[in-house]
Short mmCIF file of C-alpha atoms in Angstrom, two decimals:
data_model
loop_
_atom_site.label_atom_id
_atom_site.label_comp_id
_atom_site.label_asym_id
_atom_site.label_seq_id
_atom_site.Cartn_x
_atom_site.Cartn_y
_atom_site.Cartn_z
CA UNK Q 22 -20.65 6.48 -3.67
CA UNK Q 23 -21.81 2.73 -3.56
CA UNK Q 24 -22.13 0.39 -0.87
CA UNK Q 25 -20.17 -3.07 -1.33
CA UNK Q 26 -23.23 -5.28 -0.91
CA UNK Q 27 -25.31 -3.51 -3.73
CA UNK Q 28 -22.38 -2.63 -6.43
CA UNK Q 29 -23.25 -3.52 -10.26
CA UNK Q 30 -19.90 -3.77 -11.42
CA UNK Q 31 -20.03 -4.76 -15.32
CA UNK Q 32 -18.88 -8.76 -16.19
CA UNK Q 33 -15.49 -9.06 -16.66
CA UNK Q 34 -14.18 -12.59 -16.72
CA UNK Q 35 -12.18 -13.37 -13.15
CA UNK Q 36 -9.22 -14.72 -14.61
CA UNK Q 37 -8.61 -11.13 -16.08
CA UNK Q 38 -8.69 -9.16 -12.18
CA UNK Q 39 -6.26 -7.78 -10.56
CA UNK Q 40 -6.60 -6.74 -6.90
CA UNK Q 41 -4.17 -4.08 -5.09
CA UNK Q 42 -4.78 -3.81 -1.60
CA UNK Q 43 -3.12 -1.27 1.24
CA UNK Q 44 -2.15 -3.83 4.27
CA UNK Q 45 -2.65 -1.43 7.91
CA UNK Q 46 -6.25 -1.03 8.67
CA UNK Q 47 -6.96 -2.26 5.21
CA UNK Q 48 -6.19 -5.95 4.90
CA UNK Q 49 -4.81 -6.01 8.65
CA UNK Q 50 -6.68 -5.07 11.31
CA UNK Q 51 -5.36 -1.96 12.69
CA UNK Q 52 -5.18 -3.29 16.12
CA UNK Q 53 -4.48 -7.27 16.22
CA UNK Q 54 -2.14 -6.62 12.47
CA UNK Q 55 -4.19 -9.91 11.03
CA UNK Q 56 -6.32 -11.02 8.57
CA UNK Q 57 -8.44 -13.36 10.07
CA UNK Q 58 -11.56 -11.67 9.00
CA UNK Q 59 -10.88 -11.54 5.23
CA UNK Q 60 -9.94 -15.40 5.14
CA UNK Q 61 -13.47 -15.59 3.40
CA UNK Q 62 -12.51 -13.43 0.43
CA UNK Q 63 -8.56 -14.44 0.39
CA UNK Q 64 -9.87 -18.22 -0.01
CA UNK Q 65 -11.76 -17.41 -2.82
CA UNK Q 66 -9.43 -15.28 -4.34
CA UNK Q 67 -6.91 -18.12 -4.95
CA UNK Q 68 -9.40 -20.54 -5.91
CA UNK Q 69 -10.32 -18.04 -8.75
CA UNK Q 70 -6.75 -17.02 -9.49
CA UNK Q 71 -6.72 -13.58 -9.24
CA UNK Q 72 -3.86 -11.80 -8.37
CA UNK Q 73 -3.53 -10.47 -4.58
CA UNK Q 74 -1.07 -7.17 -5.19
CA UNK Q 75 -0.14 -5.92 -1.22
CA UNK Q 76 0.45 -2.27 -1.71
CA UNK Q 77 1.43 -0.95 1.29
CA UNK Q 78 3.89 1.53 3.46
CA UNK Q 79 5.44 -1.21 4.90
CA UNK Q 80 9.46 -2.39 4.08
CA UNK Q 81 10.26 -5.35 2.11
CA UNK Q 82 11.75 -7.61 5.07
CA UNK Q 83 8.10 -6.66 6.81
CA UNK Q 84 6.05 -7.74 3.98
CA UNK Q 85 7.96 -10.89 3.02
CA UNK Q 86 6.48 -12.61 6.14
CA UNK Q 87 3.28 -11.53 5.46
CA UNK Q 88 3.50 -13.12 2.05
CA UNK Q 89 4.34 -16.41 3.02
CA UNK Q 90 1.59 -16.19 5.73
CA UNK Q 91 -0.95 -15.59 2.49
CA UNK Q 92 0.59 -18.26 0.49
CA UNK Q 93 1.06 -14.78 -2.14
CA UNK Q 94 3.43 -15.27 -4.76
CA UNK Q 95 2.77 -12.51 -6.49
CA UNK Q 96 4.72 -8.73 -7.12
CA UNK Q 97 4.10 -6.40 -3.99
CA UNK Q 98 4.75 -2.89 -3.31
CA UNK Q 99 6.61 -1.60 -0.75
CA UNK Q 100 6.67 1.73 1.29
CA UNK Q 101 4.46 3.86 -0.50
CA UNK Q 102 5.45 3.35 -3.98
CA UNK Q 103 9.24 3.53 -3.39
CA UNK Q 104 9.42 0.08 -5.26
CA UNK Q 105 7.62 -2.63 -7.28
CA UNK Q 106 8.89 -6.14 -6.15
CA UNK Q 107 8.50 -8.70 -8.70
CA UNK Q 108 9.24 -12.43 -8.44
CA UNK Q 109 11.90 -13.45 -10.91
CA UNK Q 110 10.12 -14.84 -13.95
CA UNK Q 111 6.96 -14.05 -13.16
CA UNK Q 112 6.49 -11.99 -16.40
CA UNK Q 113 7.26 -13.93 -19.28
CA UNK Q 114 8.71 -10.82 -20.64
CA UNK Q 115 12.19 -8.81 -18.94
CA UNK Q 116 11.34 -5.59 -16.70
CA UNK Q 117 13.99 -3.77 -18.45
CA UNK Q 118 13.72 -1.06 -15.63
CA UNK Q 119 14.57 -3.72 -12.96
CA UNK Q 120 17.49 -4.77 -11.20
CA UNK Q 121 17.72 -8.21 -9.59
CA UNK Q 122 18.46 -9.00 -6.05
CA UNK Q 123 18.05 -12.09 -4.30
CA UNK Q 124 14.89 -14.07 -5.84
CA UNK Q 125 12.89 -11.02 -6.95
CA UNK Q 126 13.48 -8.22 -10.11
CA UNK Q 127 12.84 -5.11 -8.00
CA UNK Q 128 11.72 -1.80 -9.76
CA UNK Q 129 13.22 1.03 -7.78
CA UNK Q 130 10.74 4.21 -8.34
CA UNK Q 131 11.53 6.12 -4.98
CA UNK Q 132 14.53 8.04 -3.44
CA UNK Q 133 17.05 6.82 -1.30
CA UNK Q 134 16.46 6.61 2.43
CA UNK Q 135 19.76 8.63 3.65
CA UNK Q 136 18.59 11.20 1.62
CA UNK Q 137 15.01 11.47 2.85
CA UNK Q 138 16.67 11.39 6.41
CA UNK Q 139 18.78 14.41 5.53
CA UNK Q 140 16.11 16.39 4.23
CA UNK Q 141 13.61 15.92 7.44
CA UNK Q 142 16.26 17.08 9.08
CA UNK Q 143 16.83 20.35 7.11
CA UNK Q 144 12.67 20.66 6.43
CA UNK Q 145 12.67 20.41 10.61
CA UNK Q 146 15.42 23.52 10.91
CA UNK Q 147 13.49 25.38 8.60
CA UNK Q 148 10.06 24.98 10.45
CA UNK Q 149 11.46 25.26 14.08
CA UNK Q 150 9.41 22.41 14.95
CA UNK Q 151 9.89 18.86 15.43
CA UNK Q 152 9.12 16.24 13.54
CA UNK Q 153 10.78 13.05 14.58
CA UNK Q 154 11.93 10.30 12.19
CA UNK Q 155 11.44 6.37 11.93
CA UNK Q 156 15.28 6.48 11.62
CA UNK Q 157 15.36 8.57 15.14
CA UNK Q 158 13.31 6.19 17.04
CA UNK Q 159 14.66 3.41 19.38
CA UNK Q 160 13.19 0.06 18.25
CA UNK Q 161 11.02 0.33 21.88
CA UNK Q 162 9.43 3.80 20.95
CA UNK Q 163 8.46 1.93 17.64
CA UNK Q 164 6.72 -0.94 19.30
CA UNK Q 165 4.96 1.56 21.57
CA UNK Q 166 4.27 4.01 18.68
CA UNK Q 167 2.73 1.14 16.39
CA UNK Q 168 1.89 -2.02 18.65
CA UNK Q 169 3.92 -4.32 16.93
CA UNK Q 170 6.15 -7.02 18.15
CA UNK Q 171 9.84 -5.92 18.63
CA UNK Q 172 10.54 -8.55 15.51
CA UNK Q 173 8.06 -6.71 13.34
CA UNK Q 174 9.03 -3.59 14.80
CA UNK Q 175 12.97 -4.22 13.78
CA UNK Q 176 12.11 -5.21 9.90
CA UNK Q 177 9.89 -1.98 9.42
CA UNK Q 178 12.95 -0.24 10.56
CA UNK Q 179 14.92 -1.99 7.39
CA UNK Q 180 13.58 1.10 5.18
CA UNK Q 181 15.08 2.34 1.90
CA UNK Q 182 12.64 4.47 -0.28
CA UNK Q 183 10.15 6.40 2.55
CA UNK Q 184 10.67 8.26 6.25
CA UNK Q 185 7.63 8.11 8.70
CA UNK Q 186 7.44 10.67 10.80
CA UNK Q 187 5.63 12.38 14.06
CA UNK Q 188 5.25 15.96 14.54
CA UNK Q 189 6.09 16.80 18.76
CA UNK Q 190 4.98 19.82 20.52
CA UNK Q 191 2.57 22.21 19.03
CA UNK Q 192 0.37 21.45 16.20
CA UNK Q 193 0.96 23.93 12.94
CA UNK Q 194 -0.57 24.12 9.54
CA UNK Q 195 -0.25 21.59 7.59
CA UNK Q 196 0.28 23.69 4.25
CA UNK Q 197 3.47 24.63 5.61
CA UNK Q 198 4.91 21.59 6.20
CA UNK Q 199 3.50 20.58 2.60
CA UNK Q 200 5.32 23.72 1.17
CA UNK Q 201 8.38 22.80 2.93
CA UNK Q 202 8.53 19.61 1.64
CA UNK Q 203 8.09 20.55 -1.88
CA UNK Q 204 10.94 23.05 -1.85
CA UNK Q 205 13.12 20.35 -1.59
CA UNK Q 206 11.21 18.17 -4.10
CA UNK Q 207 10.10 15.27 -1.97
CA UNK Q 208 6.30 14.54 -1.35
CA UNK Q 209 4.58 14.05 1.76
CA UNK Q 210 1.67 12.26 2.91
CA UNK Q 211 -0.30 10.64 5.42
CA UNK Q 212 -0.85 6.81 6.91
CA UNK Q 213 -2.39 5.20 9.68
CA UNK Q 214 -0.44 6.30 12.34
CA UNK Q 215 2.44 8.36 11.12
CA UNK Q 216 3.24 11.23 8.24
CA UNK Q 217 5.32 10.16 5.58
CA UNK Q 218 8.33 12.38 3.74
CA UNK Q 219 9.18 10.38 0.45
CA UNK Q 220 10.25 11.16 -2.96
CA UNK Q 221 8.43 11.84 -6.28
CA UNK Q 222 6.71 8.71 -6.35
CA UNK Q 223 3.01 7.27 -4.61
CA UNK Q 224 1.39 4.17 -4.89
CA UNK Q 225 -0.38 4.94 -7.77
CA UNK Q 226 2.79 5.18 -9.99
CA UNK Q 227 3.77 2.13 -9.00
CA UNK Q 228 0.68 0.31 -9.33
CA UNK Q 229 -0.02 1.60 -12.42
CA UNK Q 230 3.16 0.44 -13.50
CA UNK Q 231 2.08 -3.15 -12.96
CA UNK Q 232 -1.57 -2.81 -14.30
CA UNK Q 233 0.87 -1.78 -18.14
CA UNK Q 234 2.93 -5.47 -17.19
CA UNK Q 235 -0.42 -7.52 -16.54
CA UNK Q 236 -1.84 -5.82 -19.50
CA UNK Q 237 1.17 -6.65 -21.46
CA UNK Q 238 0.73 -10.43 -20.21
CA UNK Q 239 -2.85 -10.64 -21.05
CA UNK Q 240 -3.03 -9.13 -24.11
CA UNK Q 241 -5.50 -7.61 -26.16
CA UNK Q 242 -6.88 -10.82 -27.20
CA UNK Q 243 -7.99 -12.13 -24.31
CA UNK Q 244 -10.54 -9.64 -23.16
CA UNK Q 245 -10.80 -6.30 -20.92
CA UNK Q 246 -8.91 -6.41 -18.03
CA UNK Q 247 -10.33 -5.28 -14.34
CA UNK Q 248 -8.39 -3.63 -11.50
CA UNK Q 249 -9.52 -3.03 -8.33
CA UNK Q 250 -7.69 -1.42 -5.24
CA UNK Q 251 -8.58 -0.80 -1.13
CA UNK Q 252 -7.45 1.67 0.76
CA UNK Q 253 -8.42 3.02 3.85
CA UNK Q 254 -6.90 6.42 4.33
CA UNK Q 255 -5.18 9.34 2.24
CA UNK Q 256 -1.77 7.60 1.55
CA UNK Q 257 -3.65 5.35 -0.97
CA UNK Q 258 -5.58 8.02 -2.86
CA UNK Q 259 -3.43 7.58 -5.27
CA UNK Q 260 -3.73 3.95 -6.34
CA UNK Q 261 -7.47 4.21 -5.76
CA UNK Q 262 -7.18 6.93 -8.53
CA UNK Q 263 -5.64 4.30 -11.02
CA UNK Q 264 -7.91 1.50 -11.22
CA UNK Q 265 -11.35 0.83 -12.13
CA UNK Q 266 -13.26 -0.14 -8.96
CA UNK Q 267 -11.54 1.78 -6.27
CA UNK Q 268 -12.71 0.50 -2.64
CA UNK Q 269 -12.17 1.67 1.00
CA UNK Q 270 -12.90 0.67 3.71
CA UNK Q 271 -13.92 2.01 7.29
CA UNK Q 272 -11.27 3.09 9.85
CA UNK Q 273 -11.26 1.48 13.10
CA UNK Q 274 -14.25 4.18 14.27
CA UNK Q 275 -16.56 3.08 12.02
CA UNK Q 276 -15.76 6.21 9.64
CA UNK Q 277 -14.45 6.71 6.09
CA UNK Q 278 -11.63 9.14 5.50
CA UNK Q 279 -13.42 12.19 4.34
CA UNK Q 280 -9.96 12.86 2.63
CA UNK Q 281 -10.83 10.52 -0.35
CA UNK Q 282 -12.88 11.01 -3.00
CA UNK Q 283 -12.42 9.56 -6.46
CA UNK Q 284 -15.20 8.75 -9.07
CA UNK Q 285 -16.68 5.51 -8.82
CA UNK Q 286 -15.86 4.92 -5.14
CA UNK Q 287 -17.04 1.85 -3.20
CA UNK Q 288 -17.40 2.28 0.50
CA UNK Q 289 -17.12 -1.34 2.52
CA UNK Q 290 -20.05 -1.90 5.06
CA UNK Q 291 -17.26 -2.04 7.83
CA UNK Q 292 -13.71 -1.44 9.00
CA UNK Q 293 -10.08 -3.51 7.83
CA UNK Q 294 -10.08 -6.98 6.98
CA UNK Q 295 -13.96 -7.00 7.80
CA UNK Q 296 -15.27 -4.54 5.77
CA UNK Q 297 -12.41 -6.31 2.86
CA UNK Q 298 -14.06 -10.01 3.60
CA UNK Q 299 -17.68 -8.44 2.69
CA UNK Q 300 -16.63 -6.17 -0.14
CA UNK Q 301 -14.32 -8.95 -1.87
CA UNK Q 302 -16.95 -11.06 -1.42
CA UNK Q 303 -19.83 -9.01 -3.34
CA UNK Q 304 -17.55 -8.19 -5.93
CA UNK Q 305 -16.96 -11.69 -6.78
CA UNK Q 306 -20.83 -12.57 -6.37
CA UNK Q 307 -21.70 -9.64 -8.75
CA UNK Q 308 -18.91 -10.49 -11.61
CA UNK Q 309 -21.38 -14.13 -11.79
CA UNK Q 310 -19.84 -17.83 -11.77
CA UNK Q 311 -16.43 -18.04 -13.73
#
């Protein structure tokens, strides 16, 4: 493991980065849901030109917003994986997997959300315990459950590839809800605050899926290309397993989720959007001027 301030990344040229980041705890503070603290890093990120990729477990109408708040025009990826969002023409090549709707050419990698509420439903009968749904939840036991405004707290309800869930009553093992989910070949996983019942996809097929289209953009003449990705908890393991310089950052305690571990891990002298700000920040310093 390396601390931010002292990483010796090699010198690849900026203009061929790309930077995934996880939004809840990560970018956003976990409390306050801003990024205040990184405006350091973010500021310097657009004057370099390097791609900003949000990665996160949020919906598509949630992360819009945030977007326009970042001034991002770049592809995003919404809950968990479930599906790549490109901007129309922002490949000057077609995303022959895509289908377009409304201003973006969306890559759809998870399963459908009626399905994933059906099978919580049957994985809940078969456990005799309960585990209560997003979809179950009145838009006020969201806003309590997360701290978000009711606005926010009605566009994470718009959800189409992944469930969040709670488990109520007595805690049980969780192999056996693990088990239970794979008999019915979904995936499960866990976030900030909730669990999350999804199909056979993470973030790490999806964001390897556009590391392959800004490779393809690049091109092999034009030098090596770096990715980087942060995370904060197990729900990103999987996109800190596909890049080069995977990053996380502490929780809101001060610790680091003892469930990652990847090679070549960076751990960020401090929690969300702070611990991002400083870590951004070195990286940048140690890649030399552009």
């Amino acid at each position: 493991m390396k601390d931010a301030a002292m990483s010796n990344h090699p010198a690849e040229t900026r203009s061929a980065m790309v930077l995934f980041s996880d939004l809840d705890g990560t970018l956003l503070d976990s409390k306050t849901y801003t990024f205040e603290a990184a405006r350091e890093a973010l500021t310097e990120l657009q004057a370099h030109n390097i791609p900003l990729v949000l990665v996160s477990s949020k919906t598509r109408a949630e992360i819009e917003p945030i977007r326009l708040q970042l001034h991002n025009e770049h592809p995003f990826i919404v809950e968990n994986g479930g599906a790549v969002v490109v901007p129309a023409h922002y490949f000057p090549f077609p995303l022959t997997e895509a289908i377009r709707r409304d201003t973006y050419q969306i890559v759809e990698l998870g399963t459908a959300y009626p399905l994933l509420r059906r099978a919580l439903k049957d994985i809940q009968g078969e456990l005799g315990r309960g585990l209560r749904g997003y979809g179950d939840m009145s838009l006020e036991e969201v806003v309590g459950l997360t701290g978000l405004s009711r606005e926010d707290a009605r566009l994470s309800k718009q959800r189409e590839y992944d469930e969040p869930f709670v488990m109520e009553g007595v805690e049980f093992p969780e192999n056996r809800l693990i088990e239970a989910v794979r008999k019915h070949g979904l995936r499960y996983t866990r976030g900030d605050r909730f669990s999350h019942l999804m199909g056979p996809h993470d973030k790490g097929k999806a964001v390897r899926y556009l590391i392959d289209c800004y490779r393809r953009r690049t091109g092999p003449g034009d030098g090596a290309m770096m990715t980087v990705a942060f995370g904060n908890s197990l729900n990103d393991l999987a996109m800190l397993e596909a890049v080069d310089h995977p990053i996380i950052v502490q929780l809101a305690d001060g610790s680091y989720d003892p469930a990652i571990a990847v090679p070549r891990l960076t751990r960020a002298p401090g929690p969300g959007p702070t611990g991002w700000n400083i870590a951004v920040r070195a990286l940048l310093r140690s890649l030399g001027p552009s």
